[in-house]
Amino acid sequence: MSEPTIDRELDLHTFWQDASEPAPDTTIPAVALANGKGHLDYTDRFAGRHIGPDGREVERMLSTLGFESLDALIERAVPAQIRMERPLRLPKGLSEYEVLARLRAIAAQNRVFRSFIGMGYAECITPLVIQRNILENPGWYTQYTPYQAEIAQGRLEALLNFQTMVIDLTGLEIANASLLDEGTAAAEAMAMSFGIKAKGRAKRFFVSEHCHPQTIAIVQTRALPLGIDVIVGDHRAFDFQVQPCFGALVQYPATDGALFDYRAFVEAAHRAGALVTVAADLLSLALLVPPGEFGADIAVGNTQRFGVPMGYGGPHAAYFATRDAYKRQIPGRIVGVSTDAHGQRALRLALQTREQHIRRDKATSNICTAQVLLAVMAGMYAVYHGPVGLRRIAARIHRLTRTLAAGLVRLGHLLGSAPYFDTLRVELNGIDTRTIVERAEARRLNLRVLDERTIGVSLDEATSTRDLEDLLAIFALEGEPDFTIAELAAEVSQVQAPEVFGRQSAYLTHPVFNRYHSETELLRYMRRLESRDLSLTTSMIPLGSCTMKLNATAEMLPVSWPEFAKLHPFVPLSQARGYQILFEQLEAALAEITGFTAVSLQPNAGSQGEYSGLLVIRAYHHSRGEAHRDVCLIPQSAHGTNPASAVMAGMQVVPVACDEQGNIDVADLEAKATTHAARLAALMVTYPSTHGVFEEAIVRICAIVHGRGGQVYMDGANLNAQVGLCRPGDFGADVCHLNLHKTFCIPHGGGGPGMGPIGVASHLAAFLPRHPVVSQVGGQAGIGAVAAAPWGSASILTISWVYIFLMGGPGLTEATKVAILNANYIAHRLAPHYPVLYKGAGGLVAHECILDLRKLKTTAGIEVDDVAKRLMDYGFHAPTVSWPVAGTIMIEPTESESLEELDRFCEALIAIRHEIAAIERGEADRADNPLKNAPHTAAVLLADSWEHPYSRAQAAYPAPWLYQHKFWPVVSRIDNVYGDRNLICSCLPMEAYAQDGK
């Protein structure tokens, strides 16, 4: 196949030609506007809805900053040598009505069949109360990662439920709060096993050939740069004494449905000093003996069938569980139980374990984004159904499968002797696979072809008796079967699990899984949790390097459309033509925006985009006979995922210094690039920098690296300051990952989902990631799969597509300009109160600014965390705290916030500075003041006793706008040290709640 390049001459305007015109909108009066061009167009333009400040507010901010126009501001802020000399070649922005009508036409080209393919994905029934009130609810999907735990208690409790669900069902002792997908979780398990067991052992990892093919491929991709030898074979014949390994991976049930008794295999592995990972179908564990009970050390898998739509591959929440002994090595985030300042139960991320990548180049994982929104859905599915409901669902699926099996045997086909849960391996008799596939297509069904004579059939929660009738008709040698489903069902015994594999242990015994089974109770529970979290529905979330912009309703709606939500990721491409059109258009738009030649949509997180981009660079060097190039230069200010990703890609990290202005020290860069010229693989650089400025020397920096044989990897975390103004591909980057969950409006979901596609220059296009199941993906010499699904979390790509074509080229460019304006306005307003740490050559910041709070510790005993917690009393989420510089806050307002909201935020920080000044003057106590005691809960305010030297009103209502609307944290400041010393990562027994109520 040809390399996946983007046609540089492709006119995106033509993409609309085949779309049907929207029906007339009868709600709009049929009165033409005044004379002029476009007077028959729809009047509403989305850009004005997305961009917060209106024209007058923009003028006011520009006047405050001393500029006559936005263009004048941009000319000062953005270096001339990188600015685009032409506008983006994208169509003009359309109204929400028009864009959604056109997307409907595209969606209609997807054909929604019933898929019985399996392979880790299954159709499920999403409880509508969960779909409406979590998946489609901005109160849940616009939250940020719960680093400020006091205003994230609802989401943290939902994640604790998820962890408890995983722990109970797997029979293990500790679980994290989700990973990206099952394949990635398996690769993380290998990496963790390697870190624990590989010292002094062979760098060898066994993978059962009965695992899902996409899982095997992802493990192989991860292993290759680390020098790990992956042995794929039959676990029944493998000898750990002959081929010592540090770990092993098996599938339970196997990819073809077979259930294997792994006890002897696990015992043999343990005798040889290896750890065993089991990739398990979580729903099957409602019936089957859990991995923890037959000796597994790690269990991984997908929770998609717990009420999360397939979405053509995602997003879904993977799970990762292990033994308590390995809690310090577990990847991702873990929610733990602690106490607040008043001894009340409180939840927070366990600090030592929440992210491996904080260890930078010592990390075993680069995972940053998880799948929080989907983990919340899966956990709520378990809460809604409870242990009895889950067992009934699993038992029904198994009975359906046994009924189908009985019918297939009657038809003369062979099923083999292995027990099964929901998947059958059908060895055909008297008919070939081609005929079966043609018959299935005629009935709008999808099956899995295992080989020339064998078909796989996987049933699920949504399977009906009509489906069984259709399946048996497909497998009948001639005519219709001469028996009925009712007759077959009557013959099938009521045994709920295959002999030997039946689960005896209890699970989901905590009251949370046994209380909320009516919709009324579950609805109130979810709303109660939602009310404890501050989201964009409450106020701006000014987190630097996070781009918490508007996630518009029009962008979110298509995610739930059946044409996008119900497709299995491995359906024939002919059934996913709508998705292919969307991918083509989105890739072309992203290529135009970034200046690259080709785009891969497979990486399903920003961290995975980093990893993928570096693997592409590695493959490029290898293709040129330069496999020795393994040095990666990384500025000391870089996000922790950068060095972690470099290590995962098999590279040696060499830090590069930054100067006093926060820029890359070009002299140090040049010296280190020269020293390592023979081995230089890449430079990882963020632009604008993590210090919030456009570095003037970026073109020279790229030239230095290129001149010594290296490639430039650009971290796209700050692309929101570039769109329409400059393009990474034009000023020297060879590859760049794009955080669609930042710049292109996919919501953060409280810590996921995200998407991190990569754009590459022409010489790297051949190395884009491939996929073992869908061969049409990737470059001719592509790296292995980096995500379980060919196009990552495909269903949420609709969000970025809608955003781009709602805004159009001019709207996207205007948004970037306003983002830079808003950041500079905030920096200007706050500079008299808090020093702005870094500015560019023109005296301006980019799209974010860093305020220096370090001196406050000396003058008033105030730490940066005190300011962060006090902002909660004012109704705001804190900016990014102590990163990239300890003792500072980094503020990114985005383009979506109005001048009124910007001023309110500034006034809150100014008021807090006045409170600090009172401490400095000796008018307020250094230990007992509103900052040290923040946040203030309603319970604290209403207590009979109030012994603080400041008033209750100052504590809770320090600003006038709070009298109109007040967000109340439900816990006081959390004791992180206590939580880490007493690590509890599952739901507490009811006795603990009783103590809270005393």
PDB file of N, CA and C in Angstrom, residues 860-862 866 919 923-934 936 948-950 973:
ATOM      1  N   ALA A 860       5.480  36.008  54.554  1.00  0.00           N
ATOM      2  CA  ALA A 860       4.215  35.776  55.255  1.00  0.00           C
ATOM      3  C   ALA A 860       4.009  34.324  55.672  1.00  0.00           C
ATOM      4  N   GLY A 861       4.974  33.459  55.366  1.00  0.00           N
ATOM      5  CA  GLY A 861       4.795  32.049  55.690  1.00  0.00           C
ATOM      6  C   GLY A 861       3.763  31.363  54.817  1.00  0.00           C
ATOM      7  N   ILE A 862       3.464  31.945  53.667  1.00  0.00           N
ATOM      8  CA  ILE A 862       2.431  31.424  52.771  1.00  0.00           C
ATOM      9  C   ILE A 862       3.069  30.595  51.660  1.00  0.00           C
ATOM     10  N   ASP A 866      -1.295  27.167  49.729  1.00  0.00           N
ATOM     11  CA  ASP A 866      -2.253  27.967  50.490  1.00  0.00           C
ATOM     12  C   ASP A 866      -3.073  28.855  49.568  1.00  0.00           C
ATOM     13  N   ILE A 919      -1.029  39.680  56.584  1.00  0.00           N
ATOM     14  CA  ILE A 919      -0.114  38.835  57.354  1.00  0.00           C
ATOM     15  C   ILE A 919       1.264  39.484  57.418  1.00  0.00           C
ATOM     16  N   GLU A 923      -1.049  42.196  60.774  1.00  0.00           N
ATOM     17  CA  GLU A 923      -2.459  42.391  61.105  1.00  0.00           C
ATOM     18  C   GLU A 923      -3.231  41.075  61.142  1.00  0.00           C
ATOM     19  N   ALA A 924      -2.667  40.027  60.562  1.00  0.00           N
ATOM     20  CA  ALA A 924      -3.289  38.708  60.572  1.00  0.00           C
ATOM     21  C   ALA A 924      -2.276  37.685  61.059  1.00  0.00           C
ATOM     22  N   ASP A 925      -2.768  36.663  61.715  1.00  0.00           N
ATOM     23  CA  ASP A 925      -1.904  35.642  62.295  1.00  0.00           C
ATOM     24  C   ASP A 925      -1.249  34.803  61.192  1.00  0.00           C
ATOM     25  N   ARG A 926       0.048  34.497  61.318  1.00  0.00           N
ATOM     26  CA  ARG A 926       0.754  33.731  60.297  1.00  0.00           C
ATOM     27  C   ARG A 926       0.298  32.284  60.233  1.00  0.00           C
ATOM     28  N   ALA A 927      -0.240  31.768  61.330  1.00  0.00           N
ATOM     29  CA  ALA A 927      -0.650  30.362  61.357  1.00  0.00           C
ATOM     30  C   ALA A 927      -2.156  30.191  61.252  1.00  0.00           C
ATOM     31  N   ASP A 928      -2.911  31.150  61.743  1.00  0.00           N
ATOM     32  CA  ASP A 928      -4.371  31.037  61.773  1.00  0.00           C
ATOM     33  C   ASP A 928      -4.969  32.168  60.943  1.00  0.00           C
ATOM     34  N   ASN A 929      -5.093  31.914  59.652  1.00  0.00           N
ATOM     35  CA  ASN A 929      -5.594  32.933  58.726  1.00  0.00           C
ATOM     36  C   ASN A 929      -6.408  32.262  57.628  1.00  0.00           C
ATOM     37  N   PRO A 930      -7.116  33.042  56.829  1.00  0.00           N
ATOM     38  CA  PRO A 930      -7.989  32.432  55.807  1.00  0.00           C
ATOM     39  C   PRO A 930      -7.262  31.552  54.807  1.00  0.00           C
ATOM     40  N   LEU A 931      -5.990  31.817  54.534  1.00  0.00           N
ATOM     41  CA  LEU A 931      -5.267  31.000  53.571  1.00  0.00           C
ATOM     42  C   LEU A 931      -4.859  29.664  54.173  1.00  0.00           C
ATOM     43  N   LYS A 932      -4.305  29.686  55.380  1.00  0.00           N
ATOM     44  CA  LYS A 932      -3.846  28.445  55.993  1.00  0.00           C
ATOM     45  C   LYS A 932      -5.000  27.499  56.302  1.00  0.00           C
ATOM     46  N   ASN A 933      -6.180  28.028  56.528  1.00  0.00           N
ATOM     47  CA  ASN A 933      -7.322  27.184  56.873  1.00  0.00           C
ATOM     48  C   ASN A 933      -8.216  26.859  55.686  1.00  0.00           C
ATOM     49  N   ALA A 934      -7.864  27.353  54.526  1.00  0.00           N
ATOM     50  CA  ALA A 934      -8.679  27.111  53.336  1.00  0.00           C
ATOM     51  C   ALA A 934      -8.507  25.665  52.860  1.00  0.00           C
ATOM     52  N   HIS A 936     -12.776  26.494  53.247  1.00  0.00           N
ATOM     53  CA  HIS A 936     -13.722  26.488  54.359  1.00  0.00           C
ATOM     54  C   HIS A 936     -15.017  25.813  53.913  1.00  0.00           C
ATOM     55  N   HIS A 948     -11.445  31.408  65.201  1.00  0.00           N
ATOM     56  CA  HIS A 948     -10.446  32.039  64.345  1.00  0.00           C
ATOM     57  C   HIS A 948     -10.492  33.563  64.504  1.00  0.00           C
ATOM     58  N   PRO A 949      -9.371  34.245  64.266  1.00  0.00           N
ATOM     59  CA  PRO A 949      -9.332  35.705  64.414  1.00  0.00           C
ATOM     60  C   PRO A 949      -9.975  36.460  63.255  1.00  0.00           C
ATOM     61  N   TYR A 950     -10.485  35.767  62.260  1.00  0.00           N
ATOM     62  CA  TYR A 950     -11.187  36.406  61.147  1.00  0.00           C
ATOM     63  C   TYR A 950     -12.626  35.910  61.157  1.00  0.00           C
ATOM     64  N   ARG A 973      -9.019  20.981  54.028  1.00  0.00           N
ATOM     65  CA  ARG A 973      -7.751  20.610  53.400  1.00  0.00           C
ATOM     66  C   ARG A 973      -7.369  19.176  53.773  1.00  0.00           C
TER      67      ARG A 973
END
